[in-house]
Coordinates of C-alpha atoms in Angstrom, one line a residue:
M1 CA 3.2 -8.3 55.6
T2 CA 7.1 -8.9 55.8
S3 CA 9.7 -9.0 53.6
P4 CA 13.6 -9.9 53.7
V5 CA 15.7 -6.5 53.5
P6 CA 19.3 -7.5 52.8
D7 CA 22.2 -4.9 52.4
G8 CA 21.9 -3.6 48.7
T9 CA 19.3 -2.5 46.7
T10 CA 18.3 -1.0 43.5
V11 CA 15.8 1.0 42.0
A12 CA 14.1 -0.1 38.9
R13 CA 12.1 2.3 36.8
N14 CA 9.3 0.6 34.8
P15 CA 8.7 -0.1 32.4
V16 CA 12.4 -2.0 32.4
I17 CA 12.1 -3.3 28.8
R18 CA 10.7 -0.4 26.9
G19 CA 8.7 -0.5 23.8
F20 CA 7.1 -3.8 22.1
M21 CA 8.1 -6.2 24.4
P22 CA 5.1 -7.9 25.7
D23 CA 4.5 -11.3 27.6
P24 CA 7.4 -11.6 29.3
S25 CA 8.7 -14.7 31.1
M26 CA 11.7 -13.9 33.5
I27 CA 13.9 -16.8 35.0
H28 CA 17.3 -16.4 37.2
V29 CA 20.0 -18.5 36.1
G30 CA 23.6 -18.2 37.7
D31 CA 24.3 -14.4 38.0
W32 CA 21.7 -13.1 35.4
Y33 CA 18.0 -12.7 35.3
Y34 CA 16.6 -13.5 32.0
V35 CA 13.6 -12.2 29.7
A36 CA 12.0 -13.7 26.9
N37 CA 9.1 -11.8 25.1
S38 CA 6.5 -12.6 22.1
S39 CA 8.1 -11.7 18.8
F40 CA 4.4 -12.4 16.8
E41 CA 5.5 -11.6 13.0
W42 CA 8.7 -10.1 13.7
F43 CA 12.1 -11.6 13.5
P44 CA 14.2 -11.8 15.4
T45 CA 12.1 -14.8 17.2
I46 CA 11.6 -14.6 20.7
P47 CA 14.0 -12.0 21.7
I48 CA 15.8 -12.2 25.2
H49 CA 17.5 -9.9 27.3
R50 CA 19.3 -9.9 30.5
S51 CA 20.4 -8.2 33.8
R52 CA 22.4 -8.5 36.8
D53 CA 20.4 -6.4 39.2
L54 CA 16.7 -6.2 37.4
A55 CA 17.2 -2.4 36.7
H56 CA 19.3 -2.6 33.9
W57 CA 18.8 -4.6 30.8
E58 CA 20.7 -5.9 27.9
Y59 CA 19.8 -7.5 24.6
A60 CA 21.2 -11.1 25.1
G61 CA 20.2 -12.9 21.6
H62 CA 16.9 -14.5 20.4
V63 CA 15.9 -18.2 19.9
Q64 CA 17.0 -18.8 16.2
G65 CA 15.1 -21.3 14.4
A66 CA 11.9 -20.8 16.5
A67 CA 10.0 -20.6 13.2
P68 CA 10.2 -24.1 11.6
G69 CA 11.2 -23.7 8.1
G70 CA 12.6 -20.3 9.3
S71 CA 9.5 -18.6 7.9
L72 CA 6.6 -17.1 9.2
A73 CA 5.2 -16.1 5.7
G74 CA 1.4 -15.9 5.7
V75 CA 0.7 -15.6 9.4
P76 CA -1.7 -12.9 9.9
D77 CA -1.0 -9.7 11.7
S78 CA -0.5 -10.0 15.4
G79 CA -0.3 -13.7 14.8
G80 CA 3.0 -15.9 14.9
I81 CA 4.8 -16.7 18.2
W82 CA 2.7 -15.8 21.3
A83 CA 4.0 -15.9 24.8
P84 CA 7.1 -17.8 24.9
S85 CA 7.8 -19.2 28.6
M86 CA 11.5 -19.6 29.6
S87 CA 12.6 -22.3 32.3
W88 CA 15.8 -23.9 33.5
D89 CA 16.3 -27.5 34.8
G90 CA 19.5 -27.1 36.4
E91 CA 21.6 -28.2 32.8
R92 CA 19.7 -26.2 30.0
F93 CA 17.6 -23.5 29.1
W94 CA 14.1 -24.6 28.0
M95 CA 11.8 -22.1 25.9
V96 CA 8.3 -23.6 25.1
Y97 CA 5.7 -21.4 22.8
A98 CA 2.6 -21.3 20.5
V99 CA 2.7 -20.4 16.7
V100 CA -0.6 -19.0 15.9
R101 CA -1.7 -18.9 12.7
S102 CA -5.4 -18.0 13.2
V103 CA -6.4 -14.5 14.6
G104 CA -9.7 -13.5 15.2
T105 CA -11.4 -16.7 14.7
P106 CA -12.8 -19.4 17.0
Y107 CA -9.9 -21.9 15.8
F108 CA -6.2 -20.5 16.6
D109 CA -5.0 -23.0 14.1
L110 CA -1.6 -23.5 16.4
D111 CA 1.2 -25.5 16.8
T112 CA 3.5 -26.0 20.2
Y113 CA 7.0 -26.1 20.3
I114 CA 9.7 -26.9 22.5
T115 CA 13.7 -26.0 22.2
T116 CA 16.5 -26.3 24.6
A117 CA 19.8 -24.9 24.6
S118 CA 22.7 -24.8 27.1
D119 CA 23.6 -21.1 26.6
S120 CA 20.9 -18.7 26.4
R121 CA 22.5 -17.5 23.2
G122 CA 22.2 -20.6 21.5
P123 CA 22.8 -22.9 19.5
W124 CA 18.9 -23.6 20.3
T125 CA 17.5 -27.5 19.2
P126 CA 15.4 -28.0 16.1
P127 CA 11.9 -27.4 17.8
R128 CA 9.9 -30.2 18.5
R129 CA 5.9 -30.1 18.6
V130 CA 4.1 -31.1 21.8
A131 CA 0.6 -31.2 22.7
S132 CA -1.4 -28.0 21.6
H133 CA -4.5 -27.5 23.3
G134 CA -4.1 -23.7 23.3
F135 CA -1.8 -20.8 23.2
D136 CA 0.5 -19.5 26.4
P137 CA 2.3 -22.9 27.2
A138 CA 4.6 -23.3 30.2
L139 CA 6.9 -25.8 31.7
F140 CA 7.2 -27.0 34.6
H141 CA 10.4 -29.3 36.2
E142 CA 10.7 -31.0 39.6
D143 CA 12.9 -33.7 40.6
G144 CA 13.8 -34.7 36.5
R145 CA 10.1 -34.7 35.4
L146 CA 8.8 -32.3 33.1
W147 CA 5.1 -31.0 32.8
L148 CA 3.1 -28.2 30.2
L149 CA 0.9 -26.2 31.4
N150 CA -1.8 -25.1 28.7
L151 CA -4.9 -23.3 28.0
Q152 CA -8.0 -24.9 26.6
N153 CA -9.6 -23.7 23.9
D154 CA -13.1 -24.7 22.9
H155 CA -14.2 -23.5 19.2
R156 CA -17.4 -25.0 19.4
P157 CA -20.2 -22.9 18.7
G158 CA -21.4 -21.9 22.5
G159 CA -17.9 -23.2 23.6
Q160 CA -15.6 -21.0 25.8
R161 CA -12.4 -19.9 23.9
F162 CA -10.6 -19.9 27.2
S163 CA -11.9 -22.9 29.1
G164 CA -9.7 -23.8 31.7
I165 CA -6.0 -24.5 32.1
V166 CA -4.7 -28.3 31.9
L167 CA -1.6 -29.9 32.9
T168 CA 0.2 -32.9 30.8
E169 CA 3.3 -34.7 31.8
L170 CA 6.0 -35.1 29.1
D171 CA 8.9 -37.6 28.6
P172 CA 11.7 -35.3 29.1
A173 CA 13.6 -36.9 26.7
S174 CA 11.0 -38.0 23.8
L175 CA 8.6 -34.7 24.9
A176 CA 6.0 -37.5 24.4
P177 CA 2.7 -37.7 27.1
V178 CA 3.3 -39.6 29.8
D179 CA 0.0 -39.4 31.1
E180 CA -3.5 -38.4 30.2
T181 CA -4.0 -34.4 30.1
R182 CA -5.9 -33.3 33.6
L183 CA -7.8 -29.9 33.8
L184 CA -6.4 -28.0 36.7
L185 CA -8.7 -24.9 36.7
Q186 CA -11.8 -23.0 35.4
H187 CA -12.7 -19.5 36.4
D188 CA -15.8 -17.3 34.9
R189 CA -13.2 -14.5 34.1
L190 CA -11.0 -15.2 31.1
I191 CA -7.9 -16.9 32.6
E192 CA -4.9 -17.7 30.5
G193 CA -0.8 -17.7 30.9
P194 CA -0.4 -20.3 33.5
K195 CA 3.1 -20.5 35.5
V196 CA 4.0 -22.3 38.2
C197 CA 6.3 -22.2 41.2
T198 CA 6.5 -23.3 44.7
R199 CA 6.7 -22.0 48.1
N200 CA 6.4 -23.7 51.9
G201 CA 4.7 -26.7 50.1
W202 CA 2.4 -24.6 48.1
Y203 CA 2.3 -24.9 44.5
Y204 CA 1.4 -21.7 43.1
L205 CA -0.5 -21.0 39.6
T206 CA 0.2 -17.5 38.0
L207 CA -2.5 -16.7 35.7
A208 CA -3.2 -13.8 33.4
E209 CA -6.7 -12.7 33.9
G210 CA -9.1 -10.7 31.9
G211 CA -7.8 -10.8 28.4
T212 CA -4.5 -8.1 27.5
G213 CA -6.7 -5.1 27.4
F214 CA -7.5 -2.7 30.1
E215 CA -9.2 -5.5 31.8
H216 CA -5.9 -7.5 32.1
G217 CA -4.6 -8.7 35.3
V218 CA -2.7 -11.2 37.3
R219 CA -4.7 -13.6 39.8
M220 CA -3.2 -16.2 41.6
A221 CA -4.3 -20.1 42.6
R222 CA -2.6 -22.5 44.8
S223 CA -2.8 -26.2 45.7
R224 CA -0.9 -28.4 47.9
S225 CA -0.7 -30.9 45.2
L226 CA 0.5 -29.9 41.6
G227 CA -2.5 -31.9 40.2
G228 CA -4.9 -29.7 42.1
P229 CA -7.6 -29.1 43.3
Y230 CA -6.7 -25.3 43.4
E231 CA -8.0 -22.7 45.2
L232 CA -8.3 -19.1 43.3
D233 CA -7.2 -15.9 45.5
T234 CA -9.9 -13.6 46.6
L235 CA -7.7 -10.6 45.4
P236 CA -6.1 -10.0 42.3
L237 CA -2.4 -9.6 42.9
L238 CA -1.9 -7.1 39.8
T239 CA -4.6 -5.0 37.6
T240 CA -5.5 -1.6 36.6
R241 CA -8.9 -2.1 35.6
D242 CA -10.0 -0.2 38.3
D243 CA -8.2 2.9 37.9
A244 CA -8.1 4.8 34.5
T245 CA -5.7 7.5 35.8
L246 CA -2.6 5.4 36.7
P247 CA 0.4 5.9 34.4
L248 CA 1.0 2.1 33.5
Q249 CA -2.2 0.4 32.5
K250 CA -3.3 -3.0 31.0
A251 CA -0.7 -4.6 33.8
G252 CA -1.0 -8.3 33.7
H253 CA 0.8 -11.7 32.2
G254 CA 3.1 -12.4 35.2
E255 CA 5.5 -14.4 36.6
L256 CA 7.1 -14.9 39.9
V257 CA 10.8 -15.3 40.4
Q258 CA 12.6 -15.5 43.9
T259 CA 15.8 -13.7 43.9
P260 CA 19.2 -14.9 45.5
H261 CA 18.8 -12.3 48.3
G262 CA 15.2 -14.3 49.1
Q263 CA 12.8 -11.6 48.0
W264 CA 10.3 -12.2 45.4
V265 CA 9.7 -10.1 42.4
L266 CA 7.0 -10.5 39.7
C267 CA 7.6 -9.5 36.1
H268 CA 4.7 -8.6 34.1
L269 CA 3.3 -6.5 31.0
A270 CA 2.0 -3.0 30.9
A271 CA 1.6 -0.1 29.0
R272 CA 1.9 3.4 28.7
P273 CA -1.2 5.3 27.0
L274 CA -1.7 8.5 25.6
Q275 CA -4.9 10.3 26.1
T276 CA -7.0 11.0 22.9
A277 CA -10.3 12.2 22.0
A278 CA -11.3 8.6 21.4
G279 CA -9.6 7.3 24.5
P280 CA -6.4 6.0 25.9
R281 CA -3.8 4.3 22.9
C282 CA -0.7 2.9 23.8
T283 CA 1.1 3.4 20.4
L284 CA 4.3 1.8 22.1
G285 CA 2.2 -1.7 22.8
R286 CA 3.0 -3.4 25.8
E287 CA 6.1 -3.5 27.8
T288 CA 7.8 -5.5 30.4
A289 CA 7.7 -4.2 34.0
I290 CA 8.5 -5.6 37.3
Q291 CA 7.1 -5.3 41.1
A292 CA 8.5 -6.1 44.5
I293 CA 6.7 -8.8 45.9
T294 CA 6.0 -9.9 49.9
W295 CA 3.6 -12.7 51.5
D296 CA 0.9 -11.8 53.6
E297 CA -0.1 -14.0 56.6
E298 CA -1.8 -16.5 55.0
Q299 CA 0.7 -17.0 52.3
W300 CA -0.4 -15.3 49.5
P301 CA 1.6 -12.9 47.2
R302 CA 1.4 -9.4 47.5
L303 CA 3.0 -6.2 46.1
Q304 CA 5.3 -4.9 48.3
Q305 CA 3.6 -1.2 48.2
G306 CA 0.3 -2.6 48.9
G307 CA -2.9 -3.1 46.9
W308 CA -2.6 -4.4 43.5
H309 CA -1.8 -1.4 41.3
P310 CA 1.8 -1.7 39.6
A311 CA 4.5 0.9 41.0
T312 CA 6.7 3.2 38.4
E313 CA 9.7 2.8 40.5
V314 CA 10.5 -0.3 42.8
T315 CA 13.5 -0.9 44.9
V316 CA 14.3 -4.2 44.9
A317 CA 17.1 -6.2 47.0
T318 CA 19.9 -7.4 44.8
T319 CA 23.4 -6.4 43.6
P320 CA 23.6 -3.3 42.3
C321 CA 25.8 -2.6 39.1
A322 CA 26.7 -0.5 36.2
P323 CA 24.1 0.0 33.1
P324 CA 25.3 -2.1 30.4
S325 CA 27.4 0.0 27.8
P326 CA 25.0 1.1 24.7
R327 CA 25.3 -1.2 21.9
Q328 CA 27.6 0.2 19.4
A329 CA 26.1 -1.4 16.3
E330 CA 27.9 -1.4 13.0
P331 CA 26.4 1.4 10.7
T332 CA 25.1 -1.2 8.3
S333 CA 24.6 -4.4 10.8
L334 CA 21.5 -5.9 10.0
N335 CA 21.4 -7.6 13.4
W336 CA 19.5 -6.4 16.6
P337 CA 18.2 -3.3 17.1
W338 CA 16.8 -3.9 13.4
S339 CA 13.5 -6.2 13.0
T340 CA 12.2 -7.9 9.7
L341 CA 8.5 -9.3 9.2
R342 CA 7.9 -12.8 9.0
E343 CA 11.7 -14.2 7.7
P344 CA 15.1 -13.2 8.9
P345 CA 17.0 -10.8 6.9
S346 CA 18.4 -12.3 3.7
S347 CA 21.3 -11.4 1.1
T348 CA 18.5 -11.6 -1.9
W349 CA 16.6 -8.7 -0.6
A350 CA 18.8 -6.8 2.0
D351 CA 22.6 -6.4 0.9
T352 CA 25.3 -4.7 2.9
T353 CA 28.6 -5.4 0.6
T354 CA 27.6 -3.8 -2.9
R355 CA 27.4 -0.3 -1.9
P356 CA 30.0 -0.1 1.4
G357 CA 28.1 2.1 4.2
W358 CA 24.9 1.7 2.5
I359 CA 21.9 -0.9 3.0
R360 CA 20.6 -1.8 -0.4
L361 CA 17.1 -2.9 -0.2
R362 CA 15.5 -5.2 -3.4
G363 CA 11.9 -4.3 -3.7
R364 CA 9.4 -6.6 -3.2
H365 CA 6.1 -6.9 -2.0
G366 CA 3.6 -4.0 -0.7
P367 CA 3.3 -2.8 3.0
E368 CA 0.1 -4.8 3.4
S369 CA 1.7 -8.4 2.2
R370 CA 1.9 -11.1 4.3
W371 CA 4.7 -12.8 2.6
E372 CA 7.7 -10.9 1.3
Q373 CA 8.3 -7.5 2.4
S374 CA 11.8 -5.8 2.2
L375 CA 11.8 -3.8 5.3
L376 CA 14.1 -3.3 8.2
A377 CA 12.4 -1.7 11.7
Q378 CA 13.2 -0.8 15.3
R379 CA 10.9 -0.5 18.2
L380 CA 9.6 3.3 19.0
T381 CA 10.3 3.1 22.9
E382 CA 9.2 6.6 23.8
H383 CA 6.2 8.8 23.1
H384 CA 8.6 11.7 21.7
A385 CA 11.3 10.6 18.9
T386 CA 13.0 11.4 15.8
A387 CA 14.4 9.3 13.0
Q388 CA 15.7 9.7 9.9
V389 CA 17.6 8.0 6.9
T390 CA 19.4 9.3 3.6
V391 CA 17.8 7.5 0.5
D392 CA 19.2 6.7 -3.2
A393 CA 17.3 5.4 -5.7
R394 CA 15.9 6.0 -9.3
P395 CA 12.2 4.8 -9.4
R396 CA 10.9 4.5 -12.6
T397 CA 6.9 3.6 -12.1
F398 CA 4.7 4.0 -9.7
T399 CA 5.0 0.1 -8.8
Q400 CA 8.5 0.9 -7.1
A401 CA 9.1 3.0 -3.9
A402 CA 11.2 3.4 -1.3
G403 CA 11.4 5.2 2.2
L404 CA 10.8 5.9 5.5
I405 CA 7.9 4.0 7.6
L406 CA 6.3 4.2 10.7
R407 CA 4.5 0.8 11.0
Y408 CA 2.0 -1.0 13.4
D409 CA 0.6 -3.6 11.0
A410 CA -0.6 -3.8 7.2
A411 CA -3.7 -1.9 7.9
A412 CA -1.9 0.8 10.5
Y413 CA 1.3 2.7 9.0
L414 CA 2.3 6.0 7.7
S415 CA 5.0 6.0 5.4
L416 CA 7.0 8.8 3.3
D417 CA 8.6 7.3 0.2
L418 CA 10.6 8.2 -2.8
T419 CA 8.8 7.0 -5.8
W420 CA 7.0 8.0 -9.3
T421 CA 4.0 9.5 -10.9
E422 CA 2.3 11.0 -14.0
P423 CA 3.8 14.2 -15.6
D424 CA 2.1 17.1 -14.0
G425 CA -1.5 17.8 -15.2
E426 CA -1.8 14.0 -16.6
A427 CA -4.3 11.9 -15.2
Q428 CA -3.3 9.0 -13.1
R429 CA -4.2 5.9 -15.4
G430 CA -1.3 3.2 -15.1
Q431 CA 0.2 4.4 -18.0
Q432 CA 4.2 4.8 -16.7
W433 CA 5.5 2.8 -19.4
Q434 CA 4.5 5.6 -21.7
S435 CA 5.9 8.7 -20.4
A436 CA 8.9 9.8 -18.4
G437 CA 6.9 11.3 -15.2
R438 CA 8.2 12.8 -12.1
V439 CA 10.4 11.7 -9.0
V440 CA 8.2 12.7 -6.2
L441 CA 8.1 12.1 -2.1
S442 CA 4.7 10.5 -1.6
L443 CA 3.3 10.7 2.1
V444 CA 0.7 8.0 2.7
E445 CA -1.3 7.3 5.6
R446 CA -3.2 3.9 6.3
D447 CA -5.8 3.2 8.7
E448 CA -8.7 0.6 8.7
H449 CA -10.6 2.9 6.3
G450 CA -7.9 2.4 3.7
A451 CA -4.7 4.2 2.5
R452 CA -5.1 7.8 1.9
Q453 CA -2.5 10.2 -0.2
A454 CA -1.6 13.0 2.6
A455 CA 0.8 14.9 0.6
L456 CA 3.0 14.7 -2.9
Q457 CA 6.0 16.6 -3.3
E458 CA 8.4 16.7 -6.7
I459 CA 11.8 16.8 -6.2
E460 CA 15.0 16.7 -8.3
P461 CA 15.5 12.9 -9.5
N462 CA 18.8 11.3 -9.3
N463 CA 20.0 12.8 -5.9
P464 CA 19.8 11.2 -2.6
V465 CA 17.5 12.5 -0.2
T466 CA 17.0 12.7 3.6
L467 CA 13.6 11.3 4.5
G468 CA 13.0 12.4 8.6
V469 CA 10.0 12.3 11.0
T470 CA 9.3 13.9 14.4
I471 CA 7.2 12.2 16.8
T472 CA 5.6 14.5 19.7
G473 CA 3.1 12.4 21.9
T474 CA 0.1 11.7 19.4
S475 CA 1.2 13.2 16.2
A476 CA 4.1 12.6 13.6
R477 CA 5.2 15.3 11.4
F478 CA 7.4 14.2 8.4
W479 CA 10.1 16.1 6.6
Y480 CA 12.5 15.7 4.3
A481 CA 16.4 17.4 3.4
T482 CA 18.0 18.0 0.1
D483 CA 21.7 19.8 0.3
G484 CA 21.0 20.0 4.3
Q485 CA 17.9 22.3 4.0
R486 CA 14.9 20.6 5.9
T487 CA 11.4 21.2 4.6
Q488 CA 8.3 19.5 6.0
I489 CA 5.7 17.8 3.9
G490 CA 2.1 17.7 4.8
L491 CA 0.4 18.3 7.8
P492 CA 1.0 16.8 11.1
L493 CA -0.5 13.2 11.1
D494 CA -2.4 11.3 13.8
C495 CA -0.1 8.1 14.9
T496 CA -2.4 7.1 17.6
R497 CA -3.5 5.0 14.9
L498 CA -0.5 2.9 15.3
S499 CA -1.7 1.4 18.8
D500 CA -3.5 -1.8 20.1
D501 CA -6.3 -0.1 20.9
H502 CA -7.4 1.7 17.7
G503 CA -9.8 0.2 14.8
G504 CA -11.6 -2.4 16.8
T505 CA -9.7 -5.3 15.7
L506 CA -7.4 -7.7 17.7
R507 CA -4.0 -6.2 17.6
F508 CA -1.1 -7.3 20.2
T509 CA 2.3 -5.7 18.9
G510 CA 3.6 -2.0 19.0
T511 CA 4.9 0.7 16.8
L512 CA 8.2 0.0 14.6
V513 CA 10.0 2.9 12.7
G514 CA 12.2 1.7 9.4
I515 CA 13.2 1.6 6.0
H516 CA 11.3 -0.3 3.2
A517 CA 11.4 -0.7 -0.6
R518 CA 9.0 -2.3 -3.1
D519 CA 8.4 -3.5 -6.7
L520 CA 4.9 -5.0 -7.5
V521 CA 6.2 -6.2 -10.9
D522 CA 9.3 -8.0 -11.1
A523 CA 11.3 -7.4 -8.0
S524 CA 14.2 -5.5 -9.8
F525 CA 13.9 -2.0 -8.4
T526 CA 16.6 -1.4 -5.6
A527 CA 17.3 1.4 -3.0
D528 CA 20.1 2.0 -1.0
F529 CA 19.6 3.7 2.3
R530 CA 22.4 5.2 4.7
D531 CA 22.6 6.7 8.3
F532 CA 19.7 5.7 9.7
R533 CA 19.1 7.3 13.0
L534 CA 16.3 6.7 15.7
A535 CA 16.4 8.7 19.0
C536 CA 13.5 8.2 21.3
R537 CA 13.5 10.7 24.1
P538 CA 11.7 10.1 27.4
C539 CA 9.1 12.9 28.4
A540 CA 5.9 13.6 30.4
E541 CA 4.0 11.6 28.0
S542 CA 6.2 8.5 28.6
I543 CA 4.6 7.9 32.1
G544 CA 1.1 8.7 30.6
L545 CA -1.4 11.5 30.3
L546 CA -4.3 9.6 31.6
T547 CA -7.1 11.7 33.1
P548 CA -10.6 10.8 35.1
S549 CA -12.2 11.7 32.0
S550 CA -10.7 8.6 30.5
S551 CA -12.6 6.3 32.5
A552 CA -15.4 7.0 29.9
R553 CA -13.2 4.4 27.8
A554 CA -14.7 0.8 27.0
A555 CA -14.4 -0.5 30.5
A556 CA -14.4 -4.4 29.1
H557 CA -11.9 -4.3 26.5
P558 CA -10.9 -7.9 27.3
S559 CA -9.3 -9.5 24.0
P560 CA -8.4 -12.8 23.7
H561 CA -4.5 -12.7 23.7
P562 CA -1.2 -14.4 24.6

């Protein structure tokens, strides 16, 4: 195997974009590499990062308007925007993606959209719907022509939910089909995520293989014609399914890109699991990584280090550059790195002007709603972290609460909230309008078995209180502080429930840390927050603590996903 080694190299440490950043699609335009990622039910929709050297990445905007009507209200957890694919036709950026409205059923009930922009930061054109055979769409541009690749789904009883890869030529102006859709490839193992690139007269089809769990991988196919027939490579390009001890697991869903230096790289997803008695748990979700690629004598792509296991450090031929300066967000800015559920932040429920220096949230639905949650959260990017915030609120009923939350989804969260409860010794019977009651801190843990009260602590009313959590690998310890005195509340809680791998259901996102408020009666309750801080620290656990004993996990963990 040979690979060009021009002067100038950079060492990229995987994952290069850390935390919940799955299903990466990478392109190179001008001086920049761009990566777009799935956002699922979260806003901003389709976050985009950029880099000059593949090692140092910065947030570069998102596809505003990707959700038709500006809302994903009602979509299930892990539904919403799956697996966007970014491309460049020489003049414009293109983004194609699916909005998935059913998860865990034979039907995905999805719509596929295309939007374009002359600048990656936008503005993006209003999305236009195109043929929606399945999720994981991608576009291929050649000689002014445009093709849509997609997964084909057969929802019928006895059908294959992943029944092959299809190709449809579209008119570049109208996006209407030009010809009949054709089947490119079927495989006995689950395949999805098609991407096409060309090299030396070959069309290479990069495929996600085996589902997005621990069986994930990348398999290549090729043809002398875009329309096929395609032959599958006999070896995987990338997978970790055969070695549970590797620090990067779930490696798959890739895209090949050629650098200006002539080298090829593979951008893909991976996860850093923590070991637990119940098996590996990926609390950070799936993240973005890269690998250096070479080509063998038969013109198949191979990992530069040999084999098919991802490397945690990769030397790439590129022009090294200084890391981007850390983003200095305003203390009360509601922009990135904040994220919100199923809708962008709105002044109707998130106010930064009424009380300068504070974020005021107006309480709406509870933490399990698919509709209107007043929640602002940021991605957890390492296994060790601390978060804290000061909250000032006056709850008068148990239907009102505000506080700090670690959230995976509606069935997996830990929250410490300022709320109301009955007077000491009085039964919990919902008579909040009949007595003064007490102001308390309520620590709740939620998993597939329901919500449980982990601790309850009365505090002085009418005073701001600082709420915090310290995450150490698999556990989260909550605390509060008044007058600078920190007090732990409850016992350490298991935060590995906040992962793709817990609970036996299809889950595709990652853990976020944030602030929220609820008022289940009339949405009149407000809570003010200031000085939110999230500090994530790389540590030994951040590259995994798997041991050979972990191979006893469910060896086949294929989960249908983007």
